[in-house]
Coordinates of N, CA and C in Angstrom, one line a residue:
X2 N 0.9 -1.1 -0.1 CA 0.1 0.2 -0.1 C 1.0 1.3 0.1
X3 N 0.2 2.3 -0.6 CA 1.4 3.5 -0.7 C 1.4 4.5 0.6
X4 N 2.4 5.0 0.8 CA 2.7 6.2 1.5 C 3.6 7.2 0.9
X5 N 3.3 7.5 -0.2 CA 4.4 8.1 -1.1 C 4.7 9.4 -0.5
X6 N 4.1 10.1 -0.1 CA 4.5 11.4 0.6 C 5.1 11.6 1.4
X7 N 5.2 10.4 2.8 CA 6.0 10.2 3.6 C 7.4 9.8 3.1
X8 N 7.7 9.1 2.3 CA 9.0 8.6 1.6 C 9.6 9.9 1.0
X9 N 8.8 10.6 0.1 CA 9.3 11.6 -0.5 C 9.8 12.7 0.3
X10 N 9.2 12.8 1.5 CA 9.6 13.9 2.3 C 11.2 13.6 3.2
X11 N 11.1 12.3 3.3 CA 12.4 11.8 3.9 C 13.5 12.0 2.7
X12 N 13.0 11.5 1.6 CA 13.7 11.3 0.5 C 14.5 13.0 0.2
X13 N 13.8 13.8 0.0 CA 14.0 15.2 -0.3 C 14.9 15.8 0.9
X14 N 14.3 15.5 2.1 CA 15.1 16.3 3.2 C 16.6 15.4 3.2
X15 N 16.7 14.1 2.9 CA 17.9 13.5 3.0 C 19.0 14.3 1.9
X16 N 18.4 14.5 1.0 CA 19.1 15.0 -0.1 C 19.5 16.3 0.1
X17 N 18.7 17.3 0.5 CA 18.8 18.6 0.9 C 20.0 18.7 2.0
X18 N 19.6 17.7 3.0 CA 20.8 17.9 4.1 C 22.3 17.3 3.6
X19 N 22.4 16.3 2.6 CA 23.8 16.4 2.4 C 24.4 16.8 1.2
X20 N 23.5 17.7 0.7 CA 24.1 18.5 -0.4 C 23.9 20.1 -0.2
X21 N 23.7 20.4 0.8 CA 23.4 21.6 1.0 C 22.4 22.6 0.1
X22 N 21.4 21.9 -0.2 CA 20.1 22.4 -0.7 C 20.0 22.2 -2.2
X23 N 21.0 21.4 -2.9 CA 20.8 21.0 -4.2 C 21.5 19.7 -4.5
X24 N 20.9 19.3 -5.4 CA 21.0 17.8 -5.6 C 22.7 17.6 -6.5
X25 N 23.3 16.9 -6.0 CA 24.4 16.3 -6.3 C 24.7 15.8 -7.9
X26 N 23.4 15.0 -7.9 CA 23.3 14.2 -9.4 C 22.1 14.5 -10.0
X27 N 22.2 15.6 -10.8 CA 20.8 15.9 -11.2 C 20.5 15.5 -12.5
X28 N 21.3 14.5 -13.1 CA 20.8 13.7 -14.2 C 20.2 12.3 -13.7
X29 N 20.1 12.1 -12.4 CA 19.3 10.8 -12.1 C 17.9 11.4 -12.0
X30 N 17.0 10.1 -12.3 CA 15.3 10.3 -12.6 C 15.1 10.6 -10.8
X31 N 15.6 9.7 -10.2 CA 14.9 9.7 -8.5 C 15.6 11.0 -7.9
X32 N 15.3 11.0 -6.7 CA 15.8 12.1 -5.8 C 17.3 11.8 -5.4
X33 N 18.1 12.6 -5.5 CA 19.6 12.4 -5.2 C 19.9 12.4 -3.6
X34 N 20.8 11.3 -3.2 CA 20.9 11.1 -1.8 C 22.6 11.0 -2.1
X35 N 23.2 11.2 -0.8 CA 24.6 10.7 -1.0 C 24.9 10.4 0.5
X36 N 24.5 9.2 1.3 CA 25.1 9.1 2.5 C 25.4 7.3 2.8
X37 N 26.1 7.1 3.6 CA 26.4 5.7 3.6 C 25.5 5.0 4.6
X38 N 25.4 3.9 3.9 CA 24.4 2.8 4.4 C 25.0 1.8 5.4
X39 N 24.5 1.8 6.7 CA 25.2 1.2 7.9 C 24.8 -0.4 7.4
X40 N 25.7 -1.2 8.2 CA 25.4 -2.9 7.9 C 24.4 -3.4 8.9
X41 N 23.1 -3.0 8.6 CA 22.1 -3.3 9.5 C 21.5 -4.8 9.5
X42 N 21.4 -5.6 10.3 CA 21.6 -7.0 10.3 C 20.0 -7.4 9.3
X43 N 20.1 -8.5 8.6 CA 19.1 -8.8 8.2 C 19.2 -10.4 8.1
X44 N 18.0 -11.3 7.7 CA 18.1 -13.0 7.4 C 17.8 -13.0 6.1
X45 N 18.8 -14.1 5.2 CA 18.4 -14.4 4.0 C 17.3 -15.2 4.0
X46 N 17.1 -15.9 2.7 CA 15.8 -16.9 2.6 C 16.3 -18.3 3.4
X47 N 17.6 -18.4 4.0 CA 17.8 -19.9 4.3 C 17.9 -19.5 5.9
X48 N 17.7 -18.0 6.4 CA 17.8 -17.9 7.7 C 19.1 -17.6 8.4
X49 N 20.2 -17.4 7.4 CA 21.2 -17.0 7.5 C 21.7 -15.4 7.6
X50 N 22.2 -15.2 9.1 CA 22.4 -13.6 9.1 C 23.2 -13.0 8.1
X51 N 22.5 -11.7 7.8 CA 23.4 -10.8 6.6 C 22.9 -9.5 6.7
X52 N 23.6 -8.7 5.7 CA 23.1 -7.3 5.6 C 23.7 -7.1 4.4
X53 N 23.2 -5.6 3.9 CA 23.3 -5.2 2.5 C 25.0 -5.1 2.6
X54 N 25.8 -5.1 3.3 CA 27.4 -5.1 3.1 C 27.6 -6.4 2.3
X55 N 27.1 -7.5 2.3 CA 27.5 -8.6 1.7 C 27.3 -8.4 0.4
X56 N 26.7 -7.3 -0.3 CA 26.7 -7.0 -1.5 C 27.7 -5.8 -1.8
X57 N 28.5 -5.4 -1.2 CA 29.6 -4.4 -1.5 C 30.3 -4.9 -2.8
X58 N 30.6 -3.6 -3.5 CA 31.2 -3.9 -4.7 C 30.4 -4.1 -5.7
X59 N 29.0 -4.1 -5.6 CA 27.9 -4.2 -6.7 C 26.8 -2.9 -6.1
X60 N 26.1 -2.6 -7.4 CA 24.9 -1.5 -7.1 C 23.7 -2.6 -6.3
X61 N 23.1 -2.0 -5.5 CA 22.2 -2.6 -4.8 C 20.9 -1.6 -5.1
X62 N 19.5 -2.4 -6.0 CA 18.4 -1.6 -6.2 C 17.5 -2.4 -5.2
X63 N 17.1 -1.6 -4.2 CA 16.3 -2.0 -2.9 C 14.6 -1.5 -2.9
X64 N 13.8 -2.5 -2.2 CA 12.5 -1.9 -2.3 C 11.9 -3.0 -1.2
X65 N 10.8 -2.2 -0.4 CA 10.0 -3.1 0.3 C 9.0 -3.6 0.3
X66 N 8.4 -4.8 0.7 CA 7.6 -5.6 -0.1 C 7.2 -6.7 1.3
X67 N 5.8 -7.4 1.0 CA 5.7 -8.5 1.8 C 5.1 -9.5 0.9
X68 N 5.2 -10.7 1.2 CA 4.9 -12.1 0.7 C 3.4 -12.1 0.6
X69 N 2.8 -11.4 1.5 CA 1.0 -11.6 1.6 C 0.4 -10.3 1.1
X70 N 1.2 -9.8 0.4 CA 0.5 -8.5 -0.2 C -0.2 -8.7 -1.6
X71 N -1.5 -7.8 -1.6 CA -2.1 -8.4 -2.9 C -2.5 -7.1 -3.8
X72 N -1.7 -6.0 -3.2 CA -1.6 -4.7 -3.9 C -0.6 -4.3 -5.0
X73 N 0.3 -3.5 -4.7 CA 1.5 -3.0 -5.0 C 2.5 -4.1 -5.1
X74 N 2.9 -4.7 -3.9 CA 4.1 -5.9 -4.1 C 4.4 -6.6 -5.2
X75 N 3.1 -7.0 -5.8 CA 3.2 -7.9 -7.1 C 3.8 -7.3 -8.3
X76 N 3.1 -6.0 -8.5 CA 3.6 -5.0 -9.4 C 5.1 -4.9 -9.1
X77 N 5.7 -4.7 -8.1 CA 6.9 -4.4 -7.7 C 7.9 -5.6 -8.2
X78 N 7.3 -6.8 -7.6 CA 8.2 -8.0 -7.9 C 8.1 -8.2 -9.3
X79 N 7.1 -7.9 -10.2 CA 6.9 -8.1 -11.6 C 8.3 -7.1 -12.3
X80 N 7.9 -5.8 -11.9 CA 8.9 -4.8 -12.3 C 10.5 -5.3 -12.1
X81 N 10.7 -5.9 -11.2 CA 12.3 -6.5 -10.4 C 12.8 -7.4 -11.3
X82 N 11.6 -8.6 -11.8 CA 12.1 -9.6 -12.7 C 12.3 -9.0 -14.3
X83 N 11.5 -7.8 -14.5 CA 11.9 -7.2 -15.7 C 13.4 -7.0 -15.9
X84 N 13.6 -6.1 -14.7 CA 14.9 -5.4 -14.7 C 15.9 -6.5 -14.6
X85 N 16.0 -7.5 -13.8 CA 16.7 -8.8 -13.5 C 16.7 -9.3 -15.2
X86 N 16.0 -9.5 -15.8 CA 15.9 -10.0 -17.3 C 16.8 -9.1 -18.0
X87 N 16.6 -7.8 -18.0 CA 17.5 -7.0 -18.7 C 18.9 -7.0 -18.1
X88 N 19.3 -6.9 -17.1 CA 20.7 -7.0 -16.4 C 21.2 -8.5 -17.0
X89 N 20.5 -9.6 -16.8 CA 21.2 -10.7 -17.5 C 21.4 -10.7 -19.1
X90 N 20.4 -9.9 -19.9 CA 20.8 -9.8 -21.3 C 21.9 -9.0 -21.3
X91 N 22.1 -7.6 -20.8 CA 23.2 -7.3 -21.0 C 24.6 -7.4 -20.0
X92 N 24.6 -9.0 -19.6 CA 25.7 -9.5 -18.8 C 26.3 -8.6 -17.5
X93 N 25.0 -7.9 -16.9 CA 25.5 -7.3 -15.5 C 24.8 -7.9 -14.6
X94 N 24.5 -8.9 -14.6 CA 24.1 -9.4 -13.1 C 24.6 -9.6 -12.0
X95 N 26.3 -9.7 -12.6 CA 27.3 -9.7 -11.3 C 27.7 -8.3 -11.0
X96 N 26.9 -7.5 -11.5 CA 27.4 -6.3 -10.8 C 26.1 -5.3 -10.4
X97 N 24.9 -5.7 -10.5 CA 23.9 -5.3 -9.8 C 23.1 -6.1 -8.9
X98 N 22.7 -5.9 -7.8 CA 21.8 -6.8 -7.0 C 20.4 -6.2 -6.8
X99 N 19.4 -7.0 -6.9 CA 18.2 -6.3 -6.8 C 17.7 -7.1 -5.5
X100 N 17.0 -6.6 -4.7 CA 16.9 -7.1 -3.2 C 15.3 -6.5 -3.0
X101 N 14.5 -7.5 -2.3 CA 13.4 -7.0 -1.7 C 13.2 -7.4 -0.1
X102 N 13.3 -6.6 0.7 CA 13.0 -6.7 2.1 C 11.9 -6.4 2.7
X103 N 11.4 -7.6 3.5 CA 10.1 -7.5 4.0 C 10.0 -6.5 5.1
X104 N 8.5 -5.8 5.0 CA 7.8 -5.1 5.9 C 6.9 -6.0 6.6
X105 N 7.0 -7.2 6.8 CA 6.1 -7.9 7.6 C 6.8 -8.9 8.5
X106 N 7.1 -8.4 9.6 CA 8.0 -9.3 10.5 C 7.3 -10.5 11.2
X107 N 6.0 -10.1 11.3 CA 5.1 -11.1 11.9 C 4.9 -12.2 11.2
X108 N 5.1 -12.3 9.6 CA 4.7 -13.8 8.9 C 5.7 -14.0 8.2
X109 N 6.8 -12.9 7.7 CA 7.5 -13.3 6.5 C 8.7 -13.7 7.0
X110 N 8.8 -15.3 7.5 CA 9.7 -16.1 7.9 C 10.8 -16.5 6.5
X111 N 11.9 -16.9 6.8 CA 12.8 -17.2 5.6 C 12.3 -18.3 4.8
X112 N 11.3 -19.5 5.6 CA 10.7 -20.5 5.1 C 9.6 -19.7 3.8
X113 N 9.0 -19.0 4.6 CA 8.0 -18.3 3.5 C 8.4 -17.7 2.3
X114 N 9.5 -16.8 2.7 CA 10.5 -16.1 1.6 C 10.8 -17.2 0.3
X115 N 11.1 -18.4 0.9 CA 11.6 -19.5 0.0 C 10.5 -19.9 -1.1
X116 N 9.4 -20.4 -0.2 CA 7.9 -20.7 -1.0 C 7.7 -19.6 -1.9
X117 N 7.7 -18.3 -1.6 CA 7.5 -17.1 -2.6 C 8.3 -17.2 -3.6
X118 N 9.5 -17.4 -3.4 CA 10.4 -17.2 -4.6 C 10.0 -18.5 -5.8
X119 N 9.7 -19.6 -5.2 CA 9.5 -20.7 -6.0 C 8.4 -20.5 -6.6
X120 N 7.1 -19.9 -6.1 CA 5.9 -19.9 -6.4 C 5.9 -18.7 -7.7
X121 N 6.4 -17.9 -7.3 CA 6.7 -16.4 -8.3 C 7.8 -16.8 -9.4
X122 N 8.6 -17.7 -9.3 CA 9.8 -17.6 -10.1 C 11.1 -16.6 -10.0
X123 N 11.1 -15.9 -8.6 CA 11.9 -14.6 -8.4 C 13.3 -15.4 -8.1
X124 N 14.2 -14.8 -8.8 CA 15.6 -15.4 -8.4 C 16.6 -14.3 -7.7
X125 N 16.1 -13.3 -7.4 CA 17.0 -12.4 -6.8 C 16.6 -12.1 -5.2
X126 N 17.5 -11.7 -4.5 CA 17.5 -12.0 -2.9 C 16.2 -11.5 -2.3
X127 N 15.7 -12.3 -1.5 CA 14.2 -11.7 -0.5 C 14.9 -11.8 0.8
X128 N 14.7 -10.7 1.5 CA 15.3 -10.6 3.0 C 14.1 -10.1 4.0
X129 N 14.8 -10.8 5.2 CA 13.5 -10.6 6.3 C 14.5 -10.4 7.6
X130 N 13.9 -10.4 8.8 CA 14.5 -10.0 9.9 C 13.5 -10.1 11.1
X131 N 13.9 -9.9 12.4 CA 13.1 -9.8 13.5 C 12.4 -8.6 13.4
X132 N 11.4 -8.3 14.1 CA 10.8 -7.1 14.2 C 11.3 -5.9 14.7
X133 N 12.5 -6.1 15.4 CA 13.9 -5.2 16.1 C 14.3 -4.9 14.8
X134 N 14.9 -6.0 14.0 CA 15.8 -5.8 12.9 C 15.2 -4.7 11.5
X135 N 13.9 -5.2 11.6 CA 13.1 -4.5 10.3 C 12.7 -3.1 10.5
X136 N 12.7 -2.9 11.7 CA 12.3 -1.6 12.2 C 13.3 -0.6 12.2
X137 N 14.5 -1.1 12.5 CA 15.5 -0.3 12.7 C 16.3 -0.5 11.1
X138 N 16.0 -1.2 10.5 CA 16.7 -1.1 8.7 C 15.9 -0.1 8.1
X139 N 14.4 -0.5 8.0 CA 13.5 0.7 7.3 C 13.4 1.8 8.1
X140 N 13.8 2.3 9.3 CA 13.8 3.5 9.7 C 15.0 4.2 9.2
X141 N 16.1 3.8 8.9 CA 17.0 4.5 8.0 C 16.9 5.1 6.9
X142 N 15.7 4.0 6.0 CA 15.5 4.4 4.7 C 14.0 5.5 4.6
X143 N 13.8 5.6 5.7 CA 12.3 6.4 6.0 C 11.2 5.6 5.5
X144 N 11.1 4.4 5.5 CA 9.9 3.4 5.1 C 9.0 3.5 6.3
X145 N 7.7 3.8 6.2 CA 6.9 3.5 7.4 C 6.0 2.1 6.9
X146 N 5.9 1.5 7.9 CA 5.0 0.2 7.8 C 4.0 -0.2 9.1
X147 N 3.1 -0.6 8.8 CA 2.3 -0.9 10.3 C 0.9 -1.9 9.8
X148 N 0.8 -2.7 10.9 CA -0.6 -3.6 10.6 C -1.6 -2.7 10.5
X149 N -2.8 -3.3 9.7 CA -3.9 -2.7 9.5 C -5.0 -3.6 9.3
X150 N -6.3 -3.1 9.3 CA -7.3 -4.1 9.1 C -7.4 -5.4 9.5
X151 N -7.0 -5.2 11.1 CA -7.3 -6.5 12.0 C -8.7 -7.0 11.6
X152 N -8.5 -8.4 11.3 CA -9.6 -8.9 11.1 C -10.5 -9.1 9.9
X153 N -10.4 -8.0 9.2 CA -11.2 -7.6 8.2 C -10.7 -8.0 6.8
X154 N -9.4 -8.2 6.6 CA -9.2 -8.3 5.0 C -9.8 -9.5 4.6
X155 N -10.4 -9.2 3.0 CA -11.0 -10.4 2.6 C -9.7 -11.2 1.8
X156 N -8.8 -11.0 1.9 CA -7.9 -11.7 0.9 C -7.6 -13.0 1.8
X157 N -6.7 -13.9 0.8 CA -6.3 -15.2 1.4 C -4.9 -15.4 1.2
X158 N -4.4 -16.2 2.0 CA -2.9 -16.7 2.0 C -2.8 -17.7 0.7
X159 N -2.2 -17.4 -0.3 CA -1.7 -17.9 -1.4 C -1.0 -19.5 -1.2
X160 N -0.5 -19.2 0.2 CA 0.2 -20.7 0.2 C -0.6 -21.6 0.9
X161 N -1.6 -21.0 1.8 CA -2.1 -22.1 2.7 C -3.8 -21.9 2.2
X162 N -4.2 -21.0 1.6 CA -5.5 -20.7 1.6 C -6.2 -20.2 2.5
X163 N -5.8 -20.0 3.7 CA -6.7 -19.4 4.8 C -7.0 -18.0 4.6
X164 N -7.8 -17.4 5.2 CA -7.9 -16.1 5.3 C -6.9 -15.2 6.2
X165 N -6.7 -14.0 5.8 CA -5.9 -13.4 6.3 C -6.5 -12.4 7.5
X166 N -5.7 -12.1 8.6 CA -6.5 -11.6 9.8 C -5.6 -10.2 9.9
X167 N -4.8 -9.7 9.0 CA -4.6 -8.7 8.9 C -3.7 -8.0 7.6
X168 N -3.4 -6.7 7.2 CA -2.6 -6.4 6.3 C -1.5 -5.6 6.6
X169 N -0.6 -5.1 5.9 CA 0.4 -4.5 6.1 C 0.6 -3.0 5.3
X170 N 0.2 -2.0 5.7 CA 0.4 -0.6 5.1 C 1.7 -0.1 4.9
X171 N 2.3 0.2 4.0 CA 4.1 0.5 3.9 C 4.1 1.6 2.7
X172 N 4.8 2.7 3.2 CA 5.4 3.2 1.9 C 5.9 2.6 0.7
X173 N 6.0 2.9 -0.3 CA 6.3 2.6 -1.6 C 7.5 3.1 -2.3
X174 N 8.5 2.7 -2.5 CA 9.9 3.4 -3.2 C 11.0 2.4 -3.6
X175 N 12.0 3.1 -4.0 CA 12.8 2.1 -4.7 C 14.0 3.1 -4.0
X176 N 15.0 2.3 -3.9 CA 16.3 2.8 -3.2 C 17.6 2.2 -3.9
X177 N 18.5 3.2 -4.3 CA 19.7 2.7 -5.1 C 20.8 2.9 -4.1
X178 N 21.8 2.0 -4.0 CA 22.9 2.0 -3.4 C 24.1 1.5 -4.1
X179 N 25.0 2.6 -4.1 CA 26.3 2.2 -5.0 C 27.4 1.5 -4.7
X180 N 28.2 1.0 -5.5 CA 29.4 -0.1 -5.2 C 30.0 0.0 -3.7
X181 N 29.9 1.2 -3.5 CA 30.7 1.7 -2.0 C 29.9 1.6 -0.8
X182 N 28.6 1.1 -0.8 CA 27.7 1.3 -0.1 C 27.4 2.5 0.3
X183 N 27.1 3.7 -0.7 CA 26.4 4.7 -0.3 C 25.0 4.9 -0.9
X184 N 24.0 5.1 -0.2 CA 22.8 5.6 -0.6 C 22.8 6.7 -1.7
X185 N 22.5 6.2 -2.9 CA 22.5 7.5 -3.8 C 21.0 8.0 -4.7
X186 N 20.3 7.2 -4.9 CA 19.0 7.8 -5.2 C 17.6 7.2 -4.4
X187 N 17.1 7.8 -4.6 CA 15.4 7.4 -4.1 C 14.5 7.7 -5.2
X188 N 13.7 6.7 -5.8 CA 12.7 6.8 -6.5 C 11.4 6.5 -5.6
X189 N 10.6 7.7 -5.9 CA 9.1 7.5 -4.9 C 8.2 7.2 -5.5
X190 N 7.4 6.0 -4.8 CA 5.9 5.6 -5.2 C 6.0 4.4 -5.7
X191 N 4.9 4.1 -6.6 CA 4.9 2.6 -6.9 C 5.2 2.4 -8.3
X192 N 5.3 1.2 -8.7 CA 6.1 1.0 -10.1 C 4.9 1.0 -11.0
X193 N 5.2 1.5 -12.3 CA 4.5 1.4 -13.4 C 4.9 0.2 -14.3
X194 N 4.4 -1.0 -14.4 CA 4.6 -1.8 -15.2 C 3.7 -2.1 -16.4
X195 N 2.7 -1.1 -17.1 CA 2.1 -1.5 -18.2 C 0.6 -2.1 -17.8
X196 N 0.2 -2.7 -18.4 CA -1.3 -3.7 -18.1 C -1.3 -4.7 -17.9
X197 N -0.3 -5.4 -17.6 CA -0.2 -6.8 -17.5 C 0.9 -7.4 -16.7
X198 N 0.7 -8.5 -16.0 CA 1.8 -9.2 -15.4 C 2.0 -10.4 -15.5
X199 N 3.0 -11.4 -15.1 CA 3.1 -12.7 -15.2 C 2.2 -13.3 -14.5
X200 N 1.5 -14.3 -14.9 CA 0.1 -14.6 -14.5 C 0.1 -15.1 -13.1
X201 N 1.1 -15.7 -12.7 CA 1.0 -15.8 -10.9 C 1.1 -14.5 -10.2
X202 N 1.8 -13.8 -10.9 CA 1.8 -12.2 -9.8 C 0.5 -11.8 -10.0
X203 N -0.2 -11.6 -11.3 CA -1.3 -11.0 -11.3 C -2.5 -11.8 -10.7
X204 N -2.2 -13.5 -10.4 CA -3.3 -13.7 -9.6 C -3.4 -13.4 -8.1
X205 N -2.4 -12.7 -7.8 CA -2.0 -12.1 -6.5 C -2.9 -10.9 -6.0
X206 N -3.3 -10.4 -7.1 CA -3.9 -9.0 -7.1 C -5.3 -9.2 -6.7
X207 N -5.8 -8.3 -5.6 CA -7.0 -7.9 -5.3 C -7.3 -6.8 -6.2
X208 N -8.8 -6.5 -6.2 CA -9.3 -5.5 -6.8 C -8.8 -4.1 -6.7
X209 N -8.0 -3.9 -5.5 CA -7.4 -2.5 -5.3 C -6.1 -2.8 -5.9
X210 N -5.6 -3.8 -6.1 CA -4.4 -3.9 -6.9 C -4.2 -4.0 -8.3
X211 N -5.5 -4.4 -8.6 CA -5.9 -4.5 -10.1 C -6.1 -3.0 -10.9
X212 N -6.8 -2.1 -9.8 CA -6.6 -0.8 -10.1 C -5.4 0.0 -10.2
X213 N -4.3 -0.3 -9.1 CA -3.0 -0.1 -9.4 C -2.5 -0.6 -10.5
X214 N -2.6 -1.6 -10.8 CA -1.9 -2.0 -12.2 C -2.4 -1.1 -13.5
X215 N -3.9 -1.2 -13.4 CA -4.5 -0.2 -14.6 C -4.3 1.2 -14.5
X216 N -4.4 1.7 -13.2 CA -4.2 3.4 -13.0 C -3.4 3.6 -12.0
X217 N -1.9 3.2 -12.1 CA -1.1 3.6 -11.1 C -0.8 5.0 -10.6
X218 N -0.7 5.3 -9.3 CA -0.4 6.2 -8.7 C 0.9 6.9 -9.2
X219 N 1.2 8.1 -9.1 CA 2.7 8.5 -9.4 C 3.8 7.5 -9.1
X220 N 4.8 7.2 -9.5 CA 6.0 6.7 -9.1 C 7.0 6.4 -10.4
X221 N 7.8 5.0 -10.5 CA 8.7 4.9 -11.3 C 8.5 3.7 -12.4
X222 N 9.1 4.1 -13.4 CA 9.0 3.0 -14.4 C 10.3 1.9 -14.3
X223 N 10.2 0.7 -15.2 CA 11.3 0.1 -15.0 C 12.5 1.0 -15.7
X224 N 12.0 1.6 -17.0 CA 13.4 2.2 -17.9 C 13.8 3.3 -17.0
X225 N 13.1 4.2 -15.9 CA 13.9 5.3 -15.0 C 14.8 4.3 -13.9
X226 N 14.6 3.4 -13.6 CA 15.0 2.5 -12.8 C 16.3 1.9 -13.4
X227 N 16.1 1.8 -14.6 CA 17.5 1.0 -15.5 C 18.3 2.6 -15.7
X228 N 17.8 3.4 -16.0 CA 18.3 4.7 -16.3 C 19.3 5.3 -15.0
X229 N 18.7 5.1 -14.0 CA 19.5 5.4 -12.5 C 20.5 4.4 -12.5
X230 N 20.4 3.2 -12.8 CA 21.5 2.0 -12.2 C 22.4 2.5 -13.4
X231 N 22.2 2.3 -15.0 CA 23.3 2.7 -15.8 C 24.2 4.0 -15.5
X232 N 23.6 4.9 -14.7 CA 24.3 6.1 -14.6 C 25.3 5.9 -13.4
X233 N 24.8 5.2 -12.7 CA 25.6 4.9 -11.5 C 26.7 3.6 -12.1
X234 N 26.6 2.7 -12.8 CA 27.7 1.9 -13.5 C 28.3 2.9 -14.0
X235 N 28.0 3.8 -14.8 CA 28.9 4.3 -15.7 C 28.8 3.9 -17.2
X236 N 27.8 3.1 -17.4 CA 27.7 2.6 -18.8 C 26.4 2.3 -19.2
X237 N 26.1 2.2 -20.4 CA 24.6 2.0 -20.9 C 24.4 0.6 -20.7
X238 N 22.9 0.5 -20.3 CA 22.2 -1.2 -20.6 C 21.2 -1.0 -21.5
X239 N 21.4 -1.8 -22.7 CA 20.5 -1.7 -23.8 C 19.2 -2.3 -23.4
X240 N 18.3 -1.3 -24.1 CA 16.8 -1.2 -23.9 C 16.2 -2.4 -24.8
X241 N 15.5 -3.1 -24.5 CA 14.7 -4.4 -25.6 C 14.1 -3.7 -26.4
X242 N 13.7 -3.8 -27.5 CA 12.9 -3.4 -28.6 C 11.2 -3.5 -27.9
X243 N 10.7 -2.4 -28.4 CA 9.3 -2.5 -27.8 C 9.1 -1.5 -26.7
X244 N 10.4 -1.1 -26.0 CA 10.2 -0.6 -24.5 C 10.7 0.9 -24.8

């Protein structure tokens, strides 16, 4: 679910704080930032302790998500799958890492991340953590999330088929970290992925999610995300025909 204004304010405030009032990378499509990302602890799909510092030397494209989302998150996963294919095609998979980090410490265990990866065909890292770890991690990036709709959501668990007892509302955005571990770009809002998704991801959408797919709020596109990545890389990423 979207919280665009909050993350926009955080991103713009961070950019002005570190640049003295003007962006240092005006050619980037998102808000320019320049600050070191601490090695905040997380867990990977196998339950192993890790952090973003494990990806040092590569550009990291980061976004919040939860495996039980039926609205924006499937769109984000679809956009990331497209970006991953473009990076693979360009031979850049070893230079850029895409990572979705959970905002649902109540349910997103490592085993659920593994099941989600199998179910959706996701090949990039999915990360989670304890309630304290995720709160600290997302506080750094200015992402707010909270439990909502206790006992009322009509959606069901794609893994078990059981009704969900609550939802998680969270801000939407994209964060780019350079090869030295500096946060450099924030793209605010939800992804624009066109009018279709892979069948499995499309099947996760509820009515609000289908509206987000057809009529997304202001946000970012795959092309914009790749533009930011290629500028941090210092080399172009070929755009597939038809995009």
